[in-house]
mmCIF file of C-alpha atoms in Angstrom:
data_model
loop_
_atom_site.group_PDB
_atom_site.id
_atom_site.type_symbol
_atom_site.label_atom_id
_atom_site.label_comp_id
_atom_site.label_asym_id
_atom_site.label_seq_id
_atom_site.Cartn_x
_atom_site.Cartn_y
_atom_site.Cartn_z
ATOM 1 C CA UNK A 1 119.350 103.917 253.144
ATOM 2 C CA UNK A 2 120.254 101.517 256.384
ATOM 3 C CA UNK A 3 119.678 103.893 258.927
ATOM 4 C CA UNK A 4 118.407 102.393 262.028
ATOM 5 C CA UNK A 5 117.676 102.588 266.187
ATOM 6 C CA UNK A 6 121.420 101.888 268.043
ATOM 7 C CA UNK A 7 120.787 98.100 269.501
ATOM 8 C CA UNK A 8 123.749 97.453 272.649
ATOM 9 C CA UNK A 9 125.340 94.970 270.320
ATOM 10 C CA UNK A 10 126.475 97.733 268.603
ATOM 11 C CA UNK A 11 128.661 99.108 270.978
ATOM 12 C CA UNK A 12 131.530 97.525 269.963
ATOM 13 C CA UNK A 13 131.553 99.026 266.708
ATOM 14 C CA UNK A 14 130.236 102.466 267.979
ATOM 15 C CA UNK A 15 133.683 102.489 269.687
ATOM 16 C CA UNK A 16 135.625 101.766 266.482
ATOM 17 C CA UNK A 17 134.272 104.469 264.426
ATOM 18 C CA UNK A 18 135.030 106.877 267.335
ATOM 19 C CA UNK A 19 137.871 105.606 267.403
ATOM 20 C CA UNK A 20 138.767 106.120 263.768
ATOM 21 C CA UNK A 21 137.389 109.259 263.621
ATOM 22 C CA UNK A 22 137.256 111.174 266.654
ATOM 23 C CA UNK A 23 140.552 112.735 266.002
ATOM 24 C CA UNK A 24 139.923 113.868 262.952
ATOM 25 C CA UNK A 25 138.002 116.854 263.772
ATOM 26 C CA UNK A 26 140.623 118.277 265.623
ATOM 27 C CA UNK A 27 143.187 117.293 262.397
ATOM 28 C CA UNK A 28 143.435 121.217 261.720
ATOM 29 C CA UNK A 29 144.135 122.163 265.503
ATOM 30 C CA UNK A 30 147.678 124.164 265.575
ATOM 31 C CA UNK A 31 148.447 121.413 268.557
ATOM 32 C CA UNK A 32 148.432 117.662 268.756
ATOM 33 C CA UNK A 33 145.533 115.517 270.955
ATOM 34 C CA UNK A 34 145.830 112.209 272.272
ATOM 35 C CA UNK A 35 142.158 109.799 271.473
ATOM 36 C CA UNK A 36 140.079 109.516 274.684
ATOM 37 C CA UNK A 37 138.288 106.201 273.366
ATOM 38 C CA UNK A 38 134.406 106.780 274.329
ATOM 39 C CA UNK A 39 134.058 104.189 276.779
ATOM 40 C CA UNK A 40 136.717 106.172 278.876
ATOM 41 C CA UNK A 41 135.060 109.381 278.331
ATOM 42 C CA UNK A 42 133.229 109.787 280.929
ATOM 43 C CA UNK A 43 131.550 112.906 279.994
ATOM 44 C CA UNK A 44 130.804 111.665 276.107
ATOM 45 C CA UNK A 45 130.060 108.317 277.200
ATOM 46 C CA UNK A 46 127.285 110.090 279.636
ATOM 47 C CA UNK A 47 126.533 112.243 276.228
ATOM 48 C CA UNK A 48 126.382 109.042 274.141
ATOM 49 C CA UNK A 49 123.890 107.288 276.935
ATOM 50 C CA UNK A 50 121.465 110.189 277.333
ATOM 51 C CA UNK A 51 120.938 110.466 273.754
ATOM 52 C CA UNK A 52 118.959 108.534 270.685
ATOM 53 C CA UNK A 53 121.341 107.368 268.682
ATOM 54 C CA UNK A 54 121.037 105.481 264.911
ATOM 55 C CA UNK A 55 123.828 103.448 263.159
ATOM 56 C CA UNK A 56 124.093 103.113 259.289
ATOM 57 C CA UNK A 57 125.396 100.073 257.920
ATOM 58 C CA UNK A 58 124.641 97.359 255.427
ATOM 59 C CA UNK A 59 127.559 95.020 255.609
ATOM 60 C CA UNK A 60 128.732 95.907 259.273
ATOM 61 C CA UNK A 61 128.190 99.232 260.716
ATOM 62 C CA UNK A 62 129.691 102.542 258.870
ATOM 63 C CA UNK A 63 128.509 105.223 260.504
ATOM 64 C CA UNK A 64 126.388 106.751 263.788
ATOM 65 C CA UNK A 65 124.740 109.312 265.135
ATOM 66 C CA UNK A 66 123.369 110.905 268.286
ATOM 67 C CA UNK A 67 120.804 113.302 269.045
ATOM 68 C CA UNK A 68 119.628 114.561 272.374
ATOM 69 C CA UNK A 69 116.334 116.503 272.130
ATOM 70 C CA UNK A 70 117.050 119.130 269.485
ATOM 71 C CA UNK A 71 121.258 118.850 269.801
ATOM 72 C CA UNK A 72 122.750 116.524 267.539
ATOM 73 C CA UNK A 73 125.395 115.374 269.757
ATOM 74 C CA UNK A 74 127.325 113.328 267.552
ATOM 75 C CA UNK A 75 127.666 112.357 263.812
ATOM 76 C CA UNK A 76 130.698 109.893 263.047
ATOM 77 C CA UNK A 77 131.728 108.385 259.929
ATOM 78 C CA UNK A 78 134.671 105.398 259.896
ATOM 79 C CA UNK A 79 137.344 106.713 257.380
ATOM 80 C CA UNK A 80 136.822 104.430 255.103
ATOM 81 C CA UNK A 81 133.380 105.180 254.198
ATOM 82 C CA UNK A 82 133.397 108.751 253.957
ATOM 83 C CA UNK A 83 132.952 110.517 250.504
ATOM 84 C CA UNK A 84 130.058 108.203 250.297
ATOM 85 C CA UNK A 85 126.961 110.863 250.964
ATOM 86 C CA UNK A 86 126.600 108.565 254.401
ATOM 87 C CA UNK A 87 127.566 112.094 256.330
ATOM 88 C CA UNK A 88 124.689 113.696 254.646
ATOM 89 C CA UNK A 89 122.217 110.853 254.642
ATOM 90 C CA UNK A 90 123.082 110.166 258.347
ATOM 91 C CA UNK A 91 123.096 114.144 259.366
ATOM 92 C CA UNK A 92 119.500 114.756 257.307
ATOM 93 C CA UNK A 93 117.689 111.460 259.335
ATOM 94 C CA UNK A 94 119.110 113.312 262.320
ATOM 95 C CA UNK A 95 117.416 116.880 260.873
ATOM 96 C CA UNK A 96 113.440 115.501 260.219
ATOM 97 C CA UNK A 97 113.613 114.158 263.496
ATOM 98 C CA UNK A 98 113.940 117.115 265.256
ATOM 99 C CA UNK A 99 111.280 119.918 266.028
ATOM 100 C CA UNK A 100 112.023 123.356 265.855
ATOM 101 C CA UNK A 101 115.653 124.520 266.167
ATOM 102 C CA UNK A 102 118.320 122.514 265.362
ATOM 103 C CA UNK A 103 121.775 123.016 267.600
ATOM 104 C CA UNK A 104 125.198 121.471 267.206
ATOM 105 C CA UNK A 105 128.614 122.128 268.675
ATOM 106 C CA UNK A 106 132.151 121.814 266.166
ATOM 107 C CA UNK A 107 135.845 122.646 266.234
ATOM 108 C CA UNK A 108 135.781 126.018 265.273
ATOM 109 C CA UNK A 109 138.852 124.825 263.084
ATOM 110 C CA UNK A 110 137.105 121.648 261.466
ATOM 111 C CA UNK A 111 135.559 123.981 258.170
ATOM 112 C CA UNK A 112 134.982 121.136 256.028
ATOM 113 C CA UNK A 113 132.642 119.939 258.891
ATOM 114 C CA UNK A 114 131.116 123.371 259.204
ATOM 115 C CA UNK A 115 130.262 123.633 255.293
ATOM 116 C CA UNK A 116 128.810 120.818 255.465
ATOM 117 C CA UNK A 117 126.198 122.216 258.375
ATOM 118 C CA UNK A 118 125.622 125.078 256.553
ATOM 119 C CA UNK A 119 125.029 123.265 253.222
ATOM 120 C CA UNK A 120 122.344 121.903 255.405
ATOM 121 C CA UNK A 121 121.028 125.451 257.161
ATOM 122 C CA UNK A 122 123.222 126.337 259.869
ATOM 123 C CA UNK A 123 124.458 128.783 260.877
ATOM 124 C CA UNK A 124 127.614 129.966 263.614
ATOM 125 C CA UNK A 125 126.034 131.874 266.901
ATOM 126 C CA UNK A 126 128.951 131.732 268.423
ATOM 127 C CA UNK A 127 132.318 130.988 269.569
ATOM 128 C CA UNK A 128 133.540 129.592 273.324
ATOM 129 C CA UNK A 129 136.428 127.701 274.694
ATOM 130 C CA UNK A 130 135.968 124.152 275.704
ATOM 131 C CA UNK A 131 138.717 120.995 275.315
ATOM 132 C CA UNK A 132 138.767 117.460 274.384
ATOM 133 C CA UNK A 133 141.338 115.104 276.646
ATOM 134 C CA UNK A 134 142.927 118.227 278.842
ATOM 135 C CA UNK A 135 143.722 120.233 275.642
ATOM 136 C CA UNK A 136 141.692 123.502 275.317
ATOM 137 C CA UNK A 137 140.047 124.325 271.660
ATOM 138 C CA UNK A 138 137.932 126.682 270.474
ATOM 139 C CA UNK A 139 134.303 125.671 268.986
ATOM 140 C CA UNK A 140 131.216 127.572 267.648
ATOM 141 C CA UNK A 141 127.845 126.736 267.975
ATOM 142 C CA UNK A 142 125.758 126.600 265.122
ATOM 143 C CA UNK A 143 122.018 126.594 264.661
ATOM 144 C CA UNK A 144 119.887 125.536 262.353
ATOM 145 C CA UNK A 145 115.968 127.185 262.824
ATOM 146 C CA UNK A 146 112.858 125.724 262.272
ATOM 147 C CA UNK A 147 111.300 125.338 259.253
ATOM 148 C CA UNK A 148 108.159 126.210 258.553
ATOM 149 C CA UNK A 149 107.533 123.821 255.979
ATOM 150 C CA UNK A 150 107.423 120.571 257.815
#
């Protein structure tokens, strides 16, 4: 496992795996949404600078991830990598570094994203309306408690 600590040279990649993938958690939306790229997000890019954030990659970088205290704020995966386990490898670094309850926000449409968080122990607390680039969505929280055996 190459899972390491985000370095600024790897902002430039960090941007194309948003890129890539960003849009595909909205994929099973009932309307269409235009990418945002991250470094014109103001709000994620804000998100994305307040937060620890670790890159996988051997041969260039694959994947990232972002946590911020005990919110996982972010777990990408370029296209072409995924069906590799990186997801899970990636989302369970993010899980032992974390103390106590675990919290992360999804499209409340994206299931395949949502079985994998509760593959992993979480569960939906609930369901609000936010939107990503003007276009309102629906998304659920979902939490993930502590475990006592750490």
């Amino acid at each position: 496992m190459t899972i390491r600590p985000y370095q600024g040279a790897d902002f430039s990649a960090v941007l194309q795996i948003y890129a890539a993938s960003k849009l595909d958690e909205l994929v099973y939306e009932d309307r269409s949404f235009q990418l945002l790229p991250l470094d014109q997000d103001s709000d994620r890019l804000e998100g994305f600078r307040n937060s620890q954030v670790f890159v996988f990659g051997l041969d260039g970088l694959k994947a990232w991830a972002a946590l911020d205290k005990s919110e996982i704020t972010a777990l990408f995966v370029h296209p072409q990598a995924r069906g590799t386990g990186i997801g899970k490898m990636l989302l369970r670094f993010m899980l032992e570094k974390i103390e106590g309850e675990a919290i992360l926000y999804v499209a409340k449409s994206n299931v395949p994203a949502k079985r994998l968080y509760e593959r992993h122990g979480f569960a939906n607390t609930s369901e609000f309306l936010t939107e990503y680039n003007g276009v309102p969505l629906l998304a659920n929280k979902m939490v993930r408690k502590a475990h006592a055996s750490r």
